Coordinates of C-alpha atoms in Angstrom, one line a residue:
X1 CA -9.5 36.2 -13.8
X2 CA -6.4 38.5 -13.6
X3 CA -6.7 41.4 -16.0
X4 CA -2.9 41.9 -16.3
X5 CA -0.5 39.0 -15.9
X6 CA 3.1 38.0 -16.1
X7 CA 3.9 34.6 -17.6
X8 CA 7.1 33.0 -16.2
X9 CA 8.8 30.2 -18.2
X10 CA 11.5 28.0 -16.8
X11 CA 12.5 25.6 -19.6
X12 CA 14.8 22.6 -19.3
X13 CA 15.9 19.9 -21.6
X14 CA 12.7 17.7 -21.2
X15 CA 10.4 19.9 -19.3
X16 CA 8.9 23.4 -19.1
X17 CA 7.8 24.9 -15.8
X18 CA 5.5 27.9 -16.0
X19 CA 3.6 30.2 -13.6
X20 CA 1.2 33.0 -14.1
X21 CA 1.2 35.9 -11.7
X22 CA -1.5 38.6 -11.7
X23 CA -0.4 42.2 -11.3
X24 CA -2.1 44.0 -8.5
X25 CA -2.9 47.7 -8.6
X26 CA 0.1 48.4 -6.3
X27 CA 2.4 46.5 -8.8
X28 CA 2.6 43.6 -6.4
X29 CA 2.3 40.0 -7.7
X30 CA -0.2 37.3 -6.8
X31 CA 0.3 33.7 -7.9
X32 CA -2.5 32.5 -10.1
X33 CA -1.6 29.5 -12.1
X34 CA 1.3 27.0 -11.8
X35 CA 2.1 24.1 -14.0
X36 CA 4.6 22.2 -16.1
X37 CA 5.0 20.2 -19.3
X38 CA 7.2 17.2 -18.6
X39 CA 8.2 14.1 -20.4
X40 CA 9.0 16.1 -23.6
X41 CA 10.5 13.7 -26.1
X42 CA 9.2 10.6 -24.3
X43 CA 5.8 10.9 -22.8
X44 CA 4.6 14.5 -22.9
X45 CA 2.3 15.5 -20.0
X46 CA 0.7 18.9 -19.2
X47 CA -0.3 19.5 -15.6
X48 CA -1.4 22.7 -13.9
X49 CA -3.3 24.1 -11.0
X50 CA -5.0 27.4 -10.5
X51 CA -5.3 29.3 -7.2
X52 CA -3.7 26.3 -5.4
X53 CA -6.8 24.1 -6.1
X54 CA -7.0 20.6 -7.5
X55 CA -5.6 19.9 -10.9
X56 CA -7.0 22.2 -13.6
X57 CA -5.5 20.0 -16.3
X58 CA -3.6 16.7 -16.4
X59 CA -3.3 15.6 -20.0
X60 CA -1.0 13.2 -21.8
X61 CA 0.0 13.9 -25.4
X62 CA 1.2 11.8 -28.3
X63 CA 5.0 12.1 -28.8
X64 CA 4.6 13.5 -32.3
X65 CA 2.2 16.2 -31.0
X66 CA 4.8 17.6 -28.5
X67 CA 8.3 16.6 -29.8
X68 CA 10.3 19.5 -28.3
X69 CA 10.4 22.3 -25.8
X70 CA 9.2 25.0 -28.2
X71 CA 6.1 23.0 -29.2
X72 CA 5.4 22.3 -25.5
X73 CA 5.4 26.0 -24.8
X74 CA 3.1 26.7 -27.8
X75 CA 0.6 24.0 -26.6
X76 CA 0.7 25.2 -23.0
X77 CA 0.3 28.8 -24.0
X78 CA -2.7 28.0 -26.2
X79 CA -4.3 26.1 -23.3
X80 CA -3.7 29.0 -20.9
X81 CA -5.3 31.6 -23.4
X82 CA -8.2 29.3 -24.1
X83 CA -8.9 28.3 -20.6
X84 CA -8.5 31.7 -18.9
X85 CA -8.5 34.3 -21.6
X86 CA -5.5 36.0 -20.1
X87 CA -3.7 39.0 -21.5
X88 CA 0.0 39.0 -20.7
X89 CA 1.8 42.2 -20.0
X90 CA 5.1 40.3 -20.5
X91 CA 6.9 37.0 -20.3
X92 CA 9.9 36.3 -18.0
X93 CA 12.4 33.6 -18.7
X94 CA 15.1 31.8 -16.8
X95 CA 18.2 31.9 -18.9
X96 CA 21.1 30.1 -17.3
X97 CA 24.1 32.0 -18.8
X98 CA 24.3 35.7 -19.3
X99 CA 28.0 35.7 -20.1
X100 CA 30.2 38.7 -19.2
X101 CA 27.8 41.3 -20.7
X102 CA 24.5 40.7 -18.9
X103 CA 24.6 41.3 -15.2
X104 CA 20.9 42.1 -14.7
X105 CA 17.5 41.1 -16.3
X106 CA 17.0 42.6 -19.7
X107 CA 14.2 43.0 -22.3
X108 CA 15.0 40.7 -25.2
X109 CA 15.5 42.1 -28.7
X110 CA 17.4 40.7 -31.7
X111 CA 20.8 41.8 -30.4
X112 CA 20.2 40.3 -27.0
X113 CA 18.9 37.1 -28.4
X114 CA 21.9 36.7 -30.8
X115 CA 24.3 37.2 -27.9
X116 CA 22.5 34.7 -25.7
X117 CA 22.5 32.2 -28.6
X118 CA 26.3 32.7 -29.0
X119 CA 26.7 31.6 -25.3
X120 CA 25.1 28.3 -26.0
X121 CA 28.4 26.3 -25.8
X122 CA 28.9 27.5 -22.2
X123 CA 25.6 25.8 -21.1
X124 CA 24.7 23.3 -23.8
X125 CA 22.3 21.4 -21.6
X126 CA 20.4 24.5 -20.7
X127 CA 20.8 27.6 -22.9
X128 CA 19.2 26.2 -26.1
X129 CA 16.2 25.1 -24.2
X130 CA 16.0 28.4 -22.3
X131 CA 15.9 30.2 -25.6
X132 CA 13.5 27.9 -27.4
X133 CA 10.4 29.4 -25.8
X134 CA 11.7 32.9 -26.4
X135 CA 12.1 32.2 -30.1
X136 CA 8.7 30.5 -30.3
X137 CA 6.9 33.4 -28.6
X138 CA 8.7 36.0 -30.7
X139 CA 7.6 34.2 -33.9
X140 CA 3.9 34.2 -32.8
X141 CA 3.7 37.4 -30.7
X142 CA 6.5 39.7 -31.9
X143 CA 5.1 42.7 -29.8
X144 CA 4.9 40.7 -26.6
X145 CA 7.7 41.9 -24.2
X146 CA 10.0 39.2 -23.0
X147 CA 12.6 39.5 -20.2
X148 CA 15.6 37.3 -19.8
X149 CA 16.6 36.7 -16.2
X150 CA 20.1 35.2 -15.7
X151 CA 21.3 32.6 -13.3
X152 CA 24.8 34.1 -13.5
X153 CA 23.8 37.7 -12.7
X154 CA 23.6 37.4 -8.9
X155 CA 27.3 36.4 -8.8
X156 CA 28.7 39.2 -10.9
X157 CA 29.9 41.2 -7.9
X158 CA 32.6 38.7 -7.0
X159 CA 36.1 40.0 -6.3
X160 CA 38.8 39.6 -8.9
X161 CA 40.4 36.7 -7.0
X162 CA 37.1 34.8 -6.8
X163 CA 36.2 35.7 -10.4
X164 CA 39.4 34.5 -12.3
X165 CA 41.2 31.4 -13.3
X166 CA 45.0 31.3 -13.2
X167 CA 45.3 31.4 -17.0
X168 CA 46.5 34.1 -19.4
X169 CA 44.7 37.4 -19.3
X170 CA 43.6 37.2 -22.9
X171 CA 41.2 34.4 -22.0
X172 CA 39.6 36.4 -19.2
X173 CA 39.0 39.2 -21.8
X174 CA 37.2 36.6 -24.0
X175 CA 34.9 35.8 -21.1
X176 CA 36.6 32.7 -19.6
X177 CA 35.9 33.4 -15.9
X178 CA 34.1 31.9 -12.9
X179 CA 30.5 33.0 -13.3
X180 CA 28.5 30.9 -10.8
X181 CA 25.0 29.7 -11.4
X182 CA 21.6 29.1 -9.6
X183 CA 21.7 32.8 -9.0
X184 CA 17.9 33.3 -9.2
X185 CA 17.5 30.7 -6.4
X186 CA 20.2 32.3 -4.3
X187 CA 18.8 35.8 -4.8
X188 CA 15.4 34.6 -3.7
X189 CA 16.8 32.9 -0.6
X190 CA 18.9 35.9 0.3
X191 CA 15.7 38.0 0.2
X192 CA 13.7 35.6 2.3
X193 CA 16.5 35.5 4.9
X194 CA 16.2 39.3 5.2
X195 CA 12.5 38.8 6.0
X196 CA 12.6 35.8 8.4
X197 CA 16.1 36.1 10.0
X198 CA 17.4 39.7 9.4
X199 CA 20.3 39.4 11.8
X200 CA 21.6 36.2 10.2
X201 CA 21.0 37.7 6.7
X202 CA 23.6 40.4 7.6
X203 CA 26.1 37.7 8.5
X204 CA 28.1 34.9 6.9
X205 CA 25.8 32.4 5.2
X206 CA 26.2 29.3 3.0
X207 CA 23.3 28.4 0.9
X208 CA 23.2 24.8 -0.5
X209 CA 21.0 24.6 -3.6
X210 CA 20.8 20.8 -3.8
X211 CA 18.8 19.3 -6.6
X212 CA 19.4 17.4 -9.8
X213 CA 21.7 20.4 -10.5
X214 CA 23.6 21.3 -7.3
X215 CA 25.8 24.1 -6.1
X216 CA 26.6 26.2 -3.1
X217 CA 27.0 29.9 -2.5
X218 CA 28.7 32.0 0.1
X219 CA 26.7 35.1 1.1
X220 CA 28.1 38.0 3.1
X221 CA 25.4 40.5 4.0
X222 CA 23.2 38.9 1.4
X223 CA 25.7 39.3 -1.5
X224 CA 27.4 36.4 -3.3
X225 CA 31.1 36.4 -2.6
X226 CA 32.0 32.8 -3.8
X227 CA 30.3 29.9 -5.5
X228 CA 31.1 26.3 -6.2
X229 CA 30.2 26.6 -9.9
X230 CA 32.5 28.4 -12.3
X231 CA 32.7 28.8 -16.1
X232 CA 30.0 26.3 -16.8
X233 CA 27.4 24.3 -14.8
X234 CA 29.7 21.3 -14.8
X235 CA 31.8 22.6 -11.9
X236 CA 31.7 22.2 -8.1
X237 CA 29.4 19.6 -6.5
X238 CA 28.5 16.2 -8.1
X239 CA 25.0 16.4 -9.6
X240 CA 22.5 14.0 -11.0
X241 CA 24.4 13.4 -14.2
X242 CA 27.2 16.0 -14.0
X243 CA 30.6 15.3 -12.3
X244 CA 31.3 18.5 -10.5
X245 CA 34.9 19.4 -9.8
X246 CA 37.2 17.6 -12.3
X247 CA 40.9 17.8 -13.0
X248 CA 41.1 19.3 -16.5
X249 CA 43.8 16.6 -17.2
X250 CA 40.9 14.0 -17.2
X251 CA 39.4 15.8 -20.2
X252 CA 42.8 15.9 -21.9
X253 CA 43.2 12.2 -21.3
X254 CA 39.8 11.3 -22.7
X255 CA 40.6 13.4 -25.8
X256 CA 44.2 12.3 -26.4
X257 CA 44.5 8.8 -25.0
X258 CA 41.0 7.5 -25.2
X259 CA 40.4 9.0 -28.6
X260 CA 37.0 10.5 -27.7
X261 CA 35.7 13.4 -29.7
X262 CA 35.0 16.7 -28.0
X263 CA 31.3 16.1 -28.6
X264 CA 31.5 12.7 -27.0
X265 CA 33.3 14.1 -24.0
X266 CA 30.7 16.9 -23.6
X267 CA 27.8 14.4 -23.8
X268 CA 29.4 12.2 -21.2
X269 CA 30.1 15.0 -18.8
X270 CA 26.6 16.4 -19.0
X271 CA 24.6 13.1 -19.2
X272 CA 26.5 10.1 -17.9
X273 CA 28.5 11.3 -14.8
X274 CA 27.6 12.5 -11.3
X275 CA 25.4 10.2 -9.2
X276 CA 24.3 8.3 -12.2
X277 CA 27.8 7.5 -13.2
X278 CA 29.1 6.6 -9.7
X279 CA 26.1 4.5 -8.8
X280 CA 25.5 2.8 -12.2
X281 CA 21.8 2.8 -11.0
X282 CA 20.1 6.2 -11.0
X283 CA 20.6 10.0 -10.9
X284 CA 17.7 10.3 -8.5
X285 CA 18.7 10.6 -4.8
X286 CA 15.5 9.0 -3.7
X287 CA 16.4 5.8 -5.7
X288 CA 19.9 5.8 -4.3
X289 CA 18.8 6.3 -0.7
X290 CA 16.3 3.3 -1.1
X291 CA 19.1 1.1 -2.5
X292 CA 21.6 -1.0 -0.6
X293 CA 23.7 -1.6 -3.8
X294 CA 27.4 -0.7 -3.3
X295 CA 27.3 1.8 -6.1
X296 CA 24.3 3.6 -4.6
X297 CA 26.0 3.8 -1.2
X298 CA 29.2 5.1 -2.8
X299 CA 27.3 7.8 -4.8
X300 CA 25.6 9.1 -1.7
X301 CA 28.7 9.0 0.4
X302 CA 30.5 10.9 -2.3
X303 CA 27.8 13.5 -2.6
X304 CA 27.7 14.1 1.2
X305 CA 31.5 14.3 1.3
X306 CA 31.8 16.8 -1.5
X307 CA 29.1 19.1 0.0
X308 CA 30.8 19.1 3.3
X309 CA 34.2 19.6 1.7
X310 CA 32.9 22.6 -0.3
X311 CA 31.3 24.0 2.9
X312 CA 34.8 24.3 4.4
X313 CA 36.0 26.2 1.3
X314 CA 33.1 28.6 1.4
X315 CA 33.4 29.1 5.2
X316 CA 37.1 30.0 4.5
X317 CA 36.0 32.6 1.9
X318 CA 33.6 34.1 4.4
X319 CA 36.1 34.0 7.3
X320 CA 33.6 32.0 9.4
X321 CA 30.0 30.9 9.4
X322 CA 26.8 32.0 11.0
X323 CA 24.2 29.9 9.1
X324 CA 23.9 27.1 6.6
X325 CA 20.7 27.0 4.5
X326 CA 19.3 24.0 2.6
X327 CA 17.1 24.7 -0.4
X328 CA 15.9 23.1 -3.7
X329 CA 14.5 19.7 -4.2
X330 CA 16.9 17.5 -2.2
X331 CA 17.7 20.2 0.3
X332 CA 14.1 20.9 1.1
X333 CA 12.8 17.3 1.0
X334 CA 15.4 14.9 2.2
X335 CA 15.8 14.7 5.9
X336 CA 18.5 12.0 5.5
X337 CA 20.7 14.2 3.3
X338 CA 20.3 17.2 5.6
X339 CA 21.2 15.1 8.6
X340 CA 24.3 13.6 7.1
X341 CA 25.6 16.9 5.8
X342 CA 24.8 18.7 9.1
X343 CA 26.7 16.0 11.1
X344 CA 29.8 16.7 9.0
X345 CA 29.5 20.4 9.8
X346 CA 30.0 19.8 13.5
X347 CA 33.5 21.1 13.3
X348 CA 32.1 24.5 12.3
X349 CA 29.8 24.5 15.4
X350 CA 26.6 23.2 13.8
X351 CA 24.4 21.0 16.0
X352 CA 21.3 19.4 14.4
X353 CA 17.9 19.1 16.1
X354 CA 16.8 15.7 14.8
X355 CA 13.1 16.2 15.5
X356 CA 13.1 19.6 13.8
X357 CA 14.9 18.1 10.8
X358 CA 12.5 15.2 10.5
X359 CA 9.6 17.7 10.5
X360 CA 11.3 19.9 8.0
X361 CA 11.0 22.9 10.3
X362 CA 12.4 26.3 9.1
X363 CA 15.2 26.1 11.8
X364 CA 16.6 22.6 12.2
X365 CA 19.5 23.4 14.5
X366 CA 19.6 23.1 18.3
X367 CA 19.3 26.3 20.3
X368 CA 22.9 26.1 21.5
X369 CA 24.3 25.6 17.9
X370 CA 26.9 28.1 17.0
X371 CA 25.8 27.8 13.3
X372 CA 22.1 28.1 12.5
X373 CA 20.9 25.3 10.3
X374 CA 17.8 26.3 8.2
X375 CA 15.5 25.2 5.4
X376 CA 14.4 28.0 3.1
X377 CA 12.3 26.8 0.1
X378 CA 13.3 28.5 -3.1
X379 CA 11.0 30.2 -5.6
X380 CA 12.9 31.0 -8.8
X381 CA 9.7 31.7 -10.7
X382 CA 8.6 34.4 -8.3
X383 CA 12.0 36.0 -8.6
X384 CA 11.7 35.9 -12.3
X385 CA 8.2 37.5 -12.2
X386 CA 9.5 40.3 -10.0
X387 CA 12.4 41.0 -12.3
X388 CA 10.1 40.9 -15.3
X389 CA 7.7 43.4 -13.8
X390 CA 10.5 45.7 -12.8
X391 CA 12.0 45.6 -16.3
X392 CA 8.6 46.3 -17.8
X393 CA 7.8 49.2 -15.5
X394 CA 11.2 50.7 -16.1
X395 CA 10.8 50.4 -19.9
X396 CA 7.5 52.1 -19.8
X397 CA 8.3 54.7 -17.2
X398 CA 6.8 57.3 -19.5
X399 CA 3.4 55.5 -19.2
X400 CA 1.9 55.1 -15.7
X401 CA -0.3 52.2 -16.8
X402 CA 0.9 48.8 -18.0
X403 CA -0.5 48.3 -21.5
X404 CA -2.3 45.0 -22.1
X405 CA -0.8 42.9 -24.8
X406 CA -2.7 39.8 -25.9

């Protein structure tokens, strides 16, 4: 049983992923427990494994017992404390939007929480759910340090031309700018590249975070210089239920000519578009790849086309390309999607090794390929744990030991 632990919480709209990391004497981190509470609002289910072994818990709950994300976190936390009698040094949270103010992880206090709550309209699908566990834990354990880790922070070094929209300056001053998202994933992948392919890591790399939420990032020497996402997580690539790049005139048309309310437009853009909207079948790539329905074929063709189109944009931002990296659920698991995207990158010099791709090898390009094609599994939770521990140690620099907080 770890004596000192970091709890990591990654909360979504209908699920909460969590991990527990034990803190070693050298301030390193060892994964101990991994789980998630999914089906919140429909069929709540808690699952977890400890030390990589068989399921430690797999339990269904009545809907009225776990109606929301905050309750799910309370139930999961109570189970962890009862089962393992852990003492948490701190809790780290994924928070999608840090706005213009927060460019690094930060210990949460009332001021920070109020500012993050104010940013809710910029990420309505994510921010309220990210903050729900923070509020729940603060209510029950007010002395427990909590650290917010931002998906926008990794992109904050962008140049002015990459950061701005061509709109009046006063809006930029208010915070209307291109933030970029999935930063915790890109930060982890950039770090892993320095470990496994240091020469490539110093070069020009595109990372494709392809999952239900999808984006791409251009890295130069491990730093983000451009991203497909902008002001909100609606921008860029088509996603499971979000449209990606969209002419703002479409929104004006829906408001002015279709008579839709702003709330109705927002709901549609976040929940009814993307692969789900195009296919009319599903937002799940696995379902679409298994279907021969015209809508499913169109949705996948569109997804592949848009990824390859944005690859050209990011390669232009980098002035060339040395490596293209697949990560996240679709990028790590779908050999078909990787193959189809890689084939469209041939003009950049990418040559796929079909056997390596089918085997999901770390390098899936041929030896003669001018652009390395790679799979690098992401680990946002480990990145959050590292940031949380660093923030905790920094905050307690006057004390060489980490105090245990139940």
